[in-house]
Coordinates of C-alpha atoms in Angstrom, one line a residue:
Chain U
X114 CA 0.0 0.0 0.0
X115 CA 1.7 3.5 -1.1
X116 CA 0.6 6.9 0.0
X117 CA 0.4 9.9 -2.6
X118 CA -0.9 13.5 -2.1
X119 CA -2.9 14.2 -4.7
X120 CA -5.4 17.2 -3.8
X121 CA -9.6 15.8 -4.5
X122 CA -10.4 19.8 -5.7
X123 CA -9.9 20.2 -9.5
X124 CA -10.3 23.7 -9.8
X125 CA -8.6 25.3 -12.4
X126 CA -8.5 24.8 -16.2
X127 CA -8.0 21.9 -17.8
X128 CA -7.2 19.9 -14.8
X129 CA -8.9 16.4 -14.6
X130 CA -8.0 13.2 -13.1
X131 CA -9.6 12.1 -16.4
X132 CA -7.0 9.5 -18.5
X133 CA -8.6 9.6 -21.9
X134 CA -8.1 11.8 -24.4
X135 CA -10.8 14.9 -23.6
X136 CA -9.0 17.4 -25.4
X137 CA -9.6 16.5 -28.9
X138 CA -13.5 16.5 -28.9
X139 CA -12.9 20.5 -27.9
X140 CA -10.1 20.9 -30.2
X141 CA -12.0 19.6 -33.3
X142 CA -14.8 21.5 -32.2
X143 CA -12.7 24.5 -32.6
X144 CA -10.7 24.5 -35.5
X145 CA -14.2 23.2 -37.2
X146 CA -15.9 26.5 -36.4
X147 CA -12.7 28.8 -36.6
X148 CA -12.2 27.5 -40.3
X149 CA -15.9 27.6 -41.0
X150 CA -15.8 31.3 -39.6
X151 CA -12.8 32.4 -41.6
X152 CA -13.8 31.2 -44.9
X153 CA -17.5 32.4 -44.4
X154 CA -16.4 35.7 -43.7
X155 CA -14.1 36.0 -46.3
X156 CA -16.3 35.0 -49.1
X157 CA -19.4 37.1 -47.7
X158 CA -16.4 40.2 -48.3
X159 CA -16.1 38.8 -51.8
X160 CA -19.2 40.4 -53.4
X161 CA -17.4 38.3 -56.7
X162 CA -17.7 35.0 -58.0
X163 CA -21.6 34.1 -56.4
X164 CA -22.9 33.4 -59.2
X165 CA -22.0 30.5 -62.1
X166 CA -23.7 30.8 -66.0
X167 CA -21.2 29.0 -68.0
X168 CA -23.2 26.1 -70.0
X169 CA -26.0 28.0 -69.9
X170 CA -26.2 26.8 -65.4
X171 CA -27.9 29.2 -63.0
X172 CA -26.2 28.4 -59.6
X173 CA -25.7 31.4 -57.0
X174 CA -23.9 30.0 -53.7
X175 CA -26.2 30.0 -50.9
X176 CA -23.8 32.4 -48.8
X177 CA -25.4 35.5 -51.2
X178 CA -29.3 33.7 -51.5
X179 CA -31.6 35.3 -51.3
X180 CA -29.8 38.1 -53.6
X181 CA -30.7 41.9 -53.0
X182 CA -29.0 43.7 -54.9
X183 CA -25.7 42.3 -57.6
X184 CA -24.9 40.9 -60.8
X185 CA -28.1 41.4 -63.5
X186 CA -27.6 37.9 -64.7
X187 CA -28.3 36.3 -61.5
X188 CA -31.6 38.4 -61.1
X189 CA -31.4 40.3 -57.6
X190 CA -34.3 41.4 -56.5
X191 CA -33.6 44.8 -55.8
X192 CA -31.3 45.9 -58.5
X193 CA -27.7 45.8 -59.8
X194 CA -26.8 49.2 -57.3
X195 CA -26.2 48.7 -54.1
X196 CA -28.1 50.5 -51.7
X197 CA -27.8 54.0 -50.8
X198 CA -28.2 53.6 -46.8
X199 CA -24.6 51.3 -46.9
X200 CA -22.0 53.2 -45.2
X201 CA -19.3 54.2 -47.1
X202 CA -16.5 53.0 -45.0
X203 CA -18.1 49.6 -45.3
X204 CA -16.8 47.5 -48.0
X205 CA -20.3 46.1 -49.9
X206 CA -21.2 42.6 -50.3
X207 CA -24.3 41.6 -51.0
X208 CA -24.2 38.5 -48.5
X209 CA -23.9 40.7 -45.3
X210 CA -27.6 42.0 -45.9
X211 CA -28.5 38.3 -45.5
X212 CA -26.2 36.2 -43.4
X213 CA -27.2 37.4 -40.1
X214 CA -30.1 35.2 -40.4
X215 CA -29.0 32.1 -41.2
X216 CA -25.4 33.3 -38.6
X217 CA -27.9 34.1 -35.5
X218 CA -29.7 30.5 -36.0
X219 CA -26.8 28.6 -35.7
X220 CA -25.1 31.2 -32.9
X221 CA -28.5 30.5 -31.0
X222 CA -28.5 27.0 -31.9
X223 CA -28.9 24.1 -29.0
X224 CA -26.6 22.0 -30.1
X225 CA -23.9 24.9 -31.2
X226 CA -24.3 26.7 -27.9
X227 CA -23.0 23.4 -26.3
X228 CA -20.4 22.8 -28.0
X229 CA -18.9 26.2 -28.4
X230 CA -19.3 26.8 -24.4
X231 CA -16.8 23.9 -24.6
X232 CA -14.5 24.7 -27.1
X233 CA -14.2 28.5 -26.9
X234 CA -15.3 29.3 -23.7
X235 CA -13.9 26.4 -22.0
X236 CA -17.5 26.6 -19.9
X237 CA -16.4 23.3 -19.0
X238 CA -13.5 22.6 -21.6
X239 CA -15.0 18.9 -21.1
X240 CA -16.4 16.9 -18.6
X241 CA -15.3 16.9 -15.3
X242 CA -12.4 19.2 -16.6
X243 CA -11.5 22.5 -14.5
X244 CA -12.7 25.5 -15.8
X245 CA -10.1 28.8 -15.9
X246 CA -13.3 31.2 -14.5
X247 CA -15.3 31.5 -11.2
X248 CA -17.6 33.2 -12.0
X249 CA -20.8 32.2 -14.1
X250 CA -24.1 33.9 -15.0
X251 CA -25.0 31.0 -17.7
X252 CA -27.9 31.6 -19.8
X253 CA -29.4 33.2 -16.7
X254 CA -28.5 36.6 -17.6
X255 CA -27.5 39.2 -19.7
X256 CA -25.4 38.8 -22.1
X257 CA -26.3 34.8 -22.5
X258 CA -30.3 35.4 -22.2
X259 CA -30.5 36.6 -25.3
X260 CA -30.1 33.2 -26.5
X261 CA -33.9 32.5 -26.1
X262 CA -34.3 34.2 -29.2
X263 CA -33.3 31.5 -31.0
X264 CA -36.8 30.8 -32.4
X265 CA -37.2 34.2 -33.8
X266 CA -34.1 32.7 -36.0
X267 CA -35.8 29.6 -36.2
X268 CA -38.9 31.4 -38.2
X269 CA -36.6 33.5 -40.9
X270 CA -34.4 29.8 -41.4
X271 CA -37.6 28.4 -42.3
X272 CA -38.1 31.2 -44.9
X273 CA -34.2 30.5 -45.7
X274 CA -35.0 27.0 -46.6
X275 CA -38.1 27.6 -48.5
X276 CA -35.8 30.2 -50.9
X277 CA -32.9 27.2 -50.9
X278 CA -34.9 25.0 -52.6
X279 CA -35.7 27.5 -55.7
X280 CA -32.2 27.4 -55.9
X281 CA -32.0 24.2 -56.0
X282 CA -35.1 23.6 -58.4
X283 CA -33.2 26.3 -61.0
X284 CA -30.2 24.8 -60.5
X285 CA -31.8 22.0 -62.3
X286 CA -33.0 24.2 -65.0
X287 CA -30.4 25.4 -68.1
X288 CA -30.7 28.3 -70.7
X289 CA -29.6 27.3 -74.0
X290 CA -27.7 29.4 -76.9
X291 CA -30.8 30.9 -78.1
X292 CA -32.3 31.6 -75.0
X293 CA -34.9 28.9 -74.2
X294 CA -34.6 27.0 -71.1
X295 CA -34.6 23.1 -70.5
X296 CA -34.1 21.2 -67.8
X297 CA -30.7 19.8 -67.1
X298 CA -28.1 18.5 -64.8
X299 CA -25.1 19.2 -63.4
X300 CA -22.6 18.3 -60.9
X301 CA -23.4 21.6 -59.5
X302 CA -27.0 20.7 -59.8
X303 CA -26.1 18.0 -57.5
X304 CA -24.2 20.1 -54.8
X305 CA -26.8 22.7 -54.6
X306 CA -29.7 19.9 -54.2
X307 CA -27.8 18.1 -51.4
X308 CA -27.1 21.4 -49.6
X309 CA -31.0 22.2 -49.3
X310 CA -31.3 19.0 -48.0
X311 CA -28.7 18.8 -45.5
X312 CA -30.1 22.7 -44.3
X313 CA -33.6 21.2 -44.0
X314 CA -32.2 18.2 -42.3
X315 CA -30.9 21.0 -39.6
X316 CA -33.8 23.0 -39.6
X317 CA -36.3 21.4 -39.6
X318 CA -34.7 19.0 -36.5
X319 CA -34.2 22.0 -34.5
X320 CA -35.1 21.8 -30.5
X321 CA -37.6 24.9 -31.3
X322 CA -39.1 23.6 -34.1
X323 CA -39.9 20.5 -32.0
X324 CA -41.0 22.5 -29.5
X325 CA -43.2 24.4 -31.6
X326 CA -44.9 21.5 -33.2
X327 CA -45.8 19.4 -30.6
X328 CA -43.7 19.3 -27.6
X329 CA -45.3 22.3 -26.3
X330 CA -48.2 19.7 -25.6
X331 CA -48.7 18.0 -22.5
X332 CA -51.7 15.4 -24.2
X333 CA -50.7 13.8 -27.5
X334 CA -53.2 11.9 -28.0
X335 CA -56.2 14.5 -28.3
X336 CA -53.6 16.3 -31.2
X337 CA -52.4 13.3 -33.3
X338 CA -51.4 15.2 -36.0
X339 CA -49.3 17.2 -34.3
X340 CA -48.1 14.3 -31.8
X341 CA -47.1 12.4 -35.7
X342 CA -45.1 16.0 -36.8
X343 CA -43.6 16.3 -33.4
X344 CA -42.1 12.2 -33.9
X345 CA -41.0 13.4 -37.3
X346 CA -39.1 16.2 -35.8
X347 CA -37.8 14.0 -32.9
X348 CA -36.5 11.8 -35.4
X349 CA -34.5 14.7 -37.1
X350 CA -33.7 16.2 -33.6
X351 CA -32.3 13.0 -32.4
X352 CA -29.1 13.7 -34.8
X353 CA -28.7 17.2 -34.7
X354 CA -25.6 17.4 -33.9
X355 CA -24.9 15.0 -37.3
X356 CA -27.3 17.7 -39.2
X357 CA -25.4 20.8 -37.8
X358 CA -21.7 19.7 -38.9
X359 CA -22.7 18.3 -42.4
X360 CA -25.0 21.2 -43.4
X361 CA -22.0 23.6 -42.3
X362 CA -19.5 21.9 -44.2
X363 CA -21.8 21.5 -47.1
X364 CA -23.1 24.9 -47.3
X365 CA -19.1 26.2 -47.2
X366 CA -18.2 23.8 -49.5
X367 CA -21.7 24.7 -52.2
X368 CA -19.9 28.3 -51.8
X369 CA -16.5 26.9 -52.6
X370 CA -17.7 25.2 -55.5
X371 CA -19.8 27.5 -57.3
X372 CA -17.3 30.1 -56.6
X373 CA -14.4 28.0 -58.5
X374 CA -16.6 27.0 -61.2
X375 CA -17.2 30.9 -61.8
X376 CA -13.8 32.1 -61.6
X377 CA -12.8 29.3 -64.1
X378 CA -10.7 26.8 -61.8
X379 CA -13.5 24.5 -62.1
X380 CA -15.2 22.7 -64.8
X381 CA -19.1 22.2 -64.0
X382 CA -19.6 19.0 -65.7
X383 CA -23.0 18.4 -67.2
X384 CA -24.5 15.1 -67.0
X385 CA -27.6 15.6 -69.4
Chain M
X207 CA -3.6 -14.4 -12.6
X208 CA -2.8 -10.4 -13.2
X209 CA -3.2 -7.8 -10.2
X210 CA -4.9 -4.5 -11.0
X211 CA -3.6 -1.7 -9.0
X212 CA -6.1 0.6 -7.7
X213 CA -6.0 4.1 -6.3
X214 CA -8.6 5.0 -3.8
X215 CA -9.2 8.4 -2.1
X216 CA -9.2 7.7 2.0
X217 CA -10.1 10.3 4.1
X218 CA -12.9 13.7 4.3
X219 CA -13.2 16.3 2.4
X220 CA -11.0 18.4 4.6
X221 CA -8.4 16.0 4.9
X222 CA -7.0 12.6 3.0
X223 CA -5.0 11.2 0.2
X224 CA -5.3 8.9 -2.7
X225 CA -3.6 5.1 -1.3
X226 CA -2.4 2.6 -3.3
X227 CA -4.0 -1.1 -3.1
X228 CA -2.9 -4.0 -5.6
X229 CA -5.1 -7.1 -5.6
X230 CA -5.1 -10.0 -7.3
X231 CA -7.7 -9.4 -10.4
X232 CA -10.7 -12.1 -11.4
X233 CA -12.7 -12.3 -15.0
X234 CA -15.4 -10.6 -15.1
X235 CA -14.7 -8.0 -12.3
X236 CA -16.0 -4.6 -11.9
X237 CA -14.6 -1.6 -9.6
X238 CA -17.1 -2.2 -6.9
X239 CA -15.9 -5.7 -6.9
X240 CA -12.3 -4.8 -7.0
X241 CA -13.0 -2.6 -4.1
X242 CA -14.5 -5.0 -2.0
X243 CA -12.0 -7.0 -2.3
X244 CA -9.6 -4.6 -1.2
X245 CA -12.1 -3.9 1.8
X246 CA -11.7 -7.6 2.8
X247 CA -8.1 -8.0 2.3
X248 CA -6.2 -5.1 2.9
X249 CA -8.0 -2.1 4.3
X250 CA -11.6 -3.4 6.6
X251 CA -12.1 0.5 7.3
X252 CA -12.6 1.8 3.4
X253 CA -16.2 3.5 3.5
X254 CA -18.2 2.6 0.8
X255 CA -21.9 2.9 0.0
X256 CA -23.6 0.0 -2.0
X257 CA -26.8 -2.2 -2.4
X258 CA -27.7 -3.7 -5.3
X259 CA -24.2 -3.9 -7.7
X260 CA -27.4 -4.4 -10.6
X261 CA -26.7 -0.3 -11.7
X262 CA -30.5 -0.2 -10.4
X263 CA -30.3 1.3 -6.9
X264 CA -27.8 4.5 -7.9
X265 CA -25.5 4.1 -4.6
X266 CA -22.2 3.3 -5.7
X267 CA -22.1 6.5 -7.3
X268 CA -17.9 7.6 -7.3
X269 CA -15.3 9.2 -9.8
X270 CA -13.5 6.2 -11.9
X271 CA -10.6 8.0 -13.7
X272 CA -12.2 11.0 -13.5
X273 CA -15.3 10.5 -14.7
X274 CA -18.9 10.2 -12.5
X275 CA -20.0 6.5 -13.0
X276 CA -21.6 3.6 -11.1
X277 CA -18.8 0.9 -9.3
X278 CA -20.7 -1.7 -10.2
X279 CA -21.7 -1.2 -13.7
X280 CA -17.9 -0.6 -14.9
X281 CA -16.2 -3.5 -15.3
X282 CA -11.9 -3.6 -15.2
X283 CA -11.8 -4.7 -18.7
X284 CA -13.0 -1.1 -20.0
X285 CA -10.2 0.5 -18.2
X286 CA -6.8 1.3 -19.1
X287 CA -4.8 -1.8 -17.6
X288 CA -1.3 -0.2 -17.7
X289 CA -2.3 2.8 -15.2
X290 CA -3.7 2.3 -11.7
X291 CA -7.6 2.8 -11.2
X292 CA -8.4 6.1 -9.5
X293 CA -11.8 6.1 -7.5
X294 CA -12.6 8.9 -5.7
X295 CA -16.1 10.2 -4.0
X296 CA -18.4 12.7 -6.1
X297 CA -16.5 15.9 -6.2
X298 CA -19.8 18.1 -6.2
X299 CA -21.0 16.5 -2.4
X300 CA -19.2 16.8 0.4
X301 CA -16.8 13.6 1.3
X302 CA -18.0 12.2 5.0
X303 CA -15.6 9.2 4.5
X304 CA -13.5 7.8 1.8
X305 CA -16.1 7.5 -0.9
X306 CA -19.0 8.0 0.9
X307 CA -20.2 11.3 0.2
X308 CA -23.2 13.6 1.7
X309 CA -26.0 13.7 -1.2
X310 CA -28.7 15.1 1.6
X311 CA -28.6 18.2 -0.7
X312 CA -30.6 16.6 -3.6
X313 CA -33.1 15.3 -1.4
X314 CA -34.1 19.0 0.3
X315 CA -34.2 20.4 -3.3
X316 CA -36.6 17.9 -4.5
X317 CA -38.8 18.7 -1.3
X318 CA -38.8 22.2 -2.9
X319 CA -40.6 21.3 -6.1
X320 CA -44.5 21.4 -6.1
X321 CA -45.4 18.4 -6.1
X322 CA -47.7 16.3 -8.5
X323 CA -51.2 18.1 -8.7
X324 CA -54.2 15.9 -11.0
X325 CA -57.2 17.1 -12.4
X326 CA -60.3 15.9 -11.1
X327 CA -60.9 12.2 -11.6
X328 CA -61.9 10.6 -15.3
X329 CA -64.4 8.3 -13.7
X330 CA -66.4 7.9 -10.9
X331 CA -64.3 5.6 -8.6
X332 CA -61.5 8.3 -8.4
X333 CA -59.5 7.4 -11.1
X334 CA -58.1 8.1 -14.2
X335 CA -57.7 6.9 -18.0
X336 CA -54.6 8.1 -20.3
X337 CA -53.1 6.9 -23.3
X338 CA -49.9 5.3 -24.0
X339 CA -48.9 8.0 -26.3
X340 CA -49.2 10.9 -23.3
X341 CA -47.3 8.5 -21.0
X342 CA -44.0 7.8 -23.1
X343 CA -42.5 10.9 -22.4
X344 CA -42.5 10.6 -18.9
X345 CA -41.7 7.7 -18.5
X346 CA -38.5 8.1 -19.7
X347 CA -37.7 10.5 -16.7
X348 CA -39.0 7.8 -14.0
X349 CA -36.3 5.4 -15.2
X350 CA -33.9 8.0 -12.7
X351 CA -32.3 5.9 -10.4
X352 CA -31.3 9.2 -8.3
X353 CA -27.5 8.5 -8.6
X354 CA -26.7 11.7 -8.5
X355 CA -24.1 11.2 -11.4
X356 CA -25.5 14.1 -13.3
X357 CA -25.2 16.3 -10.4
X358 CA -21.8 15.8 -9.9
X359 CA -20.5 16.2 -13.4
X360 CA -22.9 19.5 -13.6
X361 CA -20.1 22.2 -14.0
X362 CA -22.8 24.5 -12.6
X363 CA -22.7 22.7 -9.7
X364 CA -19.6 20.9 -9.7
X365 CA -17.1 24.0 -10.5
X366 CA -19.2 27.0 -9.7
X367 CA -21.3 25.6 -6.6
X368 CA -24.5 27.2 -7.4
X369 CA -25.9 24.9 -4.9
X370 CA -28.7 27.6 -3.7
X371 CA -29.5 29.0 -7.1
X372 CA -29.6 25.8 -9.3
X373 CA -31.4 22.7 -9.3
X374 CA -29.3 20.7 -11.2
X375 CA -30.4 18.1 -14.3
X376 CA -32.1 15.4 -12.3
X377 CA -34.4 18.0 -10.5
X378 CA -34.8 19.3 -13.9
X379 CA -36.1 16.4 -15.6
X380 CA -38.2 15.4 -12.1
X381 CA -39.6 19.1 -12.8
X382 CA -40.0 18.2 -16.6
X383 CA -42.1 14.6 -15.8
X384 CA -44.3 16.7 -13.6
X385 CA -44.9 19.3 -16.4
X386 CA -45.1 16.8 -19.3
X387 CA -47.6 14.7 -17.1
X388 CA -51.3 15.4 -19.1
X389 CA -52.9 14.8 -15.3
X390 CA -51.1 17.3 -14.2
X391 CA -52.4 21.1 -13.4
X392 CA -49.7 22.7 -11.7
X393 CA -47.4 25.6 -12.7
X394 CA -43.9 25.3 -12.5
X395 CA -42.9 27.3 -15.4
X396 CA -42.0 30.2 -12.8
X397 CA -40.4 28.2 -10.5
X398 CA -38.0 27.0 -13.0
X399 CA -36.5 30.3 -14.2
X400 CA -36.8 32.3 -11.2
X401 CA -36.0 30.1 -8.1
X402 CA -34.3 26.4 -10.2
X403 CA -31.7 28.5 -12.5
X404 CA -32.6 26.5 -15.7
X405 CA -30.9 29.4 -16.8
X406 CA -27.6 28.1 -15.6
X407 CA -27.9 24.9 -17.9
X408 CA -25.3 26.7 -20.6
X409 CA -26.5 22.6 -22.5
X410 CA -23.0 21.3 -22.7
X411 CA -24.5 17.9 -22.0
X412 CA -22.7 16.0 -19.7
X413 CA -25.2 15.1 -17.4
X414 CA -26.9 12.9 -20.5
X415 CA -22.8 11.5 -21.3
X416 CA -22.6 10.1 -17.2
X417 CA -26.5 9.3 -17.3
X418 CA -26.2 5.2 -16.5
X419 CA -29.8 4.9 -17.4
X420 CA -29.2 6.8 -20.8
X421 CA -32.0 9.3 -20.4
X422 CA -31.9 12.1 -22.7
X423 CA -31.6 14.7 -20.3
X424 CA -30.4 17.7 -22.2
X425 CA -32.6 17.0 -25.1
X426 CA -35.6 15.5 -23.6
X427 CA -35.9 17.0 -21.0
X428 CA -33.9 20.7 -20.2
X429 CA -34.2 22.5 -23.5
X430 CA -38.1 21.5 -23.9
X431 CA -38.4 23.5 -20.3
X432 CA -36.2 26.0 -21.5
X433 CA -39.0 26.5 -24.5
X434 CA -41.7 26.4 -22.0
X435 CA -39.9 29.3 -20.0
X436 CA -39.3 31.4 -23.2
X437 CA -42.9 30.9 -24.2
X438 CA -44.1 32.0 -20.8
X439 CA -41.5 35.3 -20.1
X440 CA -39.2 35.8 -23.2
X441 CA -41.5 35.3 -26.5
X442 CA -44.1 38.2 -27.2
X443 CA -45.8 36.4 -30.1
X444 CA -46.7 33.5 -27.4
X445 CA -48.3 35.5 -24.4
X446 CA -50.0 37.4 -27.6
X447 CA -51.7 34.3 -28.4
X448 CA -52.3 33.7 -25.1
X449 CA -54.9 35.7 -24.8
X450 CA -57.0 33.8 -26.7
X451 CA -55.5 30.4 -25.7
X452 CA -55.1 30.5 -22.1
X453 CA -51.7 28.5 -20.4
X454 CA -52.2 25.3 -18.3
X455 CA -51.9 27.5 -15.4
X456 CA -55.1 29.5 -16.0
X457 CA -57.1 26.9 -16.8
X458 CA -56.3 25.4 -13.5
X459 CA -57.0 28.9 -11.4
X460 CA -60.1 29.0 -13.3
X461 CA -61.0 25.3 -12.3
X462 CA -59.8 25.9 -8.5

């Protein structure tokens, strides 16, 4: 039998008696968002290369969808000039008028709010690991209460989603030499498609979205359609965290790849 | 036949060390076995608490490497076999002996929580009908064995001792079976934000990781109340249609 003095506190950060590896969830965690972060907000600066017509293809990268105001051939909805309201010392881009929405659902997100506590905050850094602060105020007050707004993001996602999937269906649809359209398909047909779905897959999965379909009820069975949509959504919700990290690296990725194909690294190859 | 070495806090919370005890190590074995054994052979005075060593009756609740779990659900085989075994009491309660530790806490905070509240009987002989389908969520939540595991590993509770402002996840998810339960007309909603702390939840979910009865703690039960308390005090639209669609609670003063 040997003595050692180890103290039973564990108060400061990153000190554990845990023997497994507890770092590298965190650290994953971390250099997935920071890349996701610095790409994101290099293309929204772009204001260049959202949009891809070569073949006679209509794909605009979802980082700049809905478009407000840009290129004539990619139809904005606004107008070609940018608005007169943008401060001058404020490079334009098109995508900053839109990506708040889609930024502040995922910043609000259940599942994101987890896991960036961990990795960023190091609000535990894992389980049962020391933290480096004191003090806490969680969610419990300001600045962290203002996380319950996530459903207000929830509502213009929805809208996000429903705007996605024209994208999706024109993505599908060609304009020949002489100006007649047909339907089509290409690669980037494909990428486009599977990023609605993966964003749906995420949305529609979300905690408030369950919430707000059903699991606001206390007595399914006297609502059974809304007992069936809130099983649907359980289903979804039960691998958010799958949903979240695929649709992230698919809606970068969607960007990447329209962007490439306009600037003329990338051939779009068309399947019919 | 191989020896495990394991490495067992003796002592209070005040006072004590982690001692050393090798013994001899049988197929099969799991920690509250190996320290057993160590109670009979080598040190009769190691306080432990145990009952059923079936993961059903939540009392060998201690710190295996680090992390909360059950003695007697984790057997040697999962564990590294080339470091010794640390075991140590919950860090969140206070140690009375070894790895006995003082979970008298919990039990005061559950006193707190109104308790279950039915409408008036279905039938005449007092009792009540429901449907599977209004049932299934709550019974997940009665499969709590009261380990306490998720309390520990709470970092609200564990690192910033928020003892009298938070609840912790098991009281949440008791709180969340009442409120989920269609028999049931009490209010709690208030309760929960201004005297439990489900703010304090920041949903890094490690009460649902150390969970031995894998309830879905975060998902299934904390962030639905935390919906239910943004519908009722952060969420204009709601209390707007609320006036035509009165809560659980009014329906219930209205009844009373």
């Amino acid at each position: 039998m040997a003595r050692q003095d180890i103290p039973l506190e564990q108060v400061s950060v990153g000190v554990t008696a845990r023997k497994d590896n507890w770092w590298i969830k965190p650290l994953l965690v971390f250099l997935g968002f920071s890349t996701f972060i610095v790409y994101s907000t290099w293309a929204a600066f772009q204001n260049a290369d959202y949009f891809f017509n070569g073949n006679g293809a209509q794909y605009l990268s979802p980082f700049y969808s809905p478009l407000l105001y840009g290129q004539a051939d990619a139809h904005p909805v606004f107008g070609t000039e940018h608005p007169a309201w943008w401060p001058g010392w404020l490079p334009f881009s098109p995508a900053l008028l839109i990506l708040w929405a889609p930024g502040g659902f995922r910043f609000t997100c259940y599942y994101y709010r987890g896991a960036y506590y961990k990795s960023f905050w190091l609000d535990p850094p894992a389980c049962a690991v020391g933290e480096p602060r004191k003090g806490y105020r969680g969610e419990q007050k300001l600045p962290l209460i203002l996380q319950n707004i996530h459903r207000y993001f929830l509502y213009v996602a929805l809208l996000f989603i429903v705007i996605l999937t024209y994208d999706a269906v024109i993505s599908f649809i060609f304009v020949n030499p002489d100006g007649t359209k047909s339907f089509g398909i290409g690669i980037g047909s494909f990428v486009i498609t599977i990023n609605v779905i993966l964003l749906s897959g995420y949305t529609l999965g979300c905690h408030s979205f369950r919430h707000m379909v059903g699991g606001k009820l206390d007595c399914f069975s006297k609502n059974p359609v809304r007992a069936k949509s809130w099983e649907c959504v359980t289903c979804l919700n039960s691998k958010h965290m799958t949903w979240a990290w695929f649709s992230l690296f698919w809606v970068g990725f969607t960007d990447l790849y329209v962007r490439l194909c306009a600037a003329g690294i990338w051939t779009d190859w068309r399947i019919l | 036949m191989s020896t495990v070495t394991l490495r067992i806090w003796r002592g209070t919370e005040d006072e004590g060390s982690f001692e050393e005890y090798s013994i001899e190590r049988n197929p099969g074995m799991v920690v509250l076995d190996a320290v057993h054994k160590v109670q009979a052979e080598q040190a009769p005075d190691l306080a432990c608490r145990w009952n059923c060593k079936a993961g059903k009756c939540g009392s060998c609740s201690a710190e295996i490497n680090g992390m909360p779990k059950l003695m007697c659900m984790t057997r040697l085989d999962d564990l590294p076999e080339d470091k010794p075994i640390m075991v140590q009491p919950l860090k969140t309660f206070r140690t009375i002996k070894d790895l006995v530790t003082d979970v008298s806490w919990n039990y005061a905070v559950k006193k707190k929580i109104k308790p279950f509240k039915p409408r008036k009987p279905d039938a005449p002989d007092g009792t009540w009908r429901m449907k599977q389908v209004d049932v299934e969520r709550v019974q997940e939540f009665r499969k709590c064995i009261e380990c306490f595991l998720c309390q520990d590993v709470c970092h609200v509770l564990r690192d910033h001792e928020k003892y009298d402002e938070f609840i912790g996840p098991r009281f949440l998810i008791y709180t969340a079976g009442l409120e989920m339960n269609p028999l049931d007309t009490e209010d709690r909603i208030s309760d929960l934000k201004k005297r439990d702390g489900i703010g304090y939840c920041n949903i890094t979910k490690c009460c649902t990781v150390v969970c031995p009865e894998h309830i879905k703690i975060t998902d299934n039960g904390i962030i639905p109340m935390k919906e239910r308390v943004v519908d009722e005090f952060y969420d204009p639209l709601t209390r707007l249609f609320r006036i035509f669609k009165p809560s659980k609670k009014s329906k219930a003063e209205e009844s009373s």
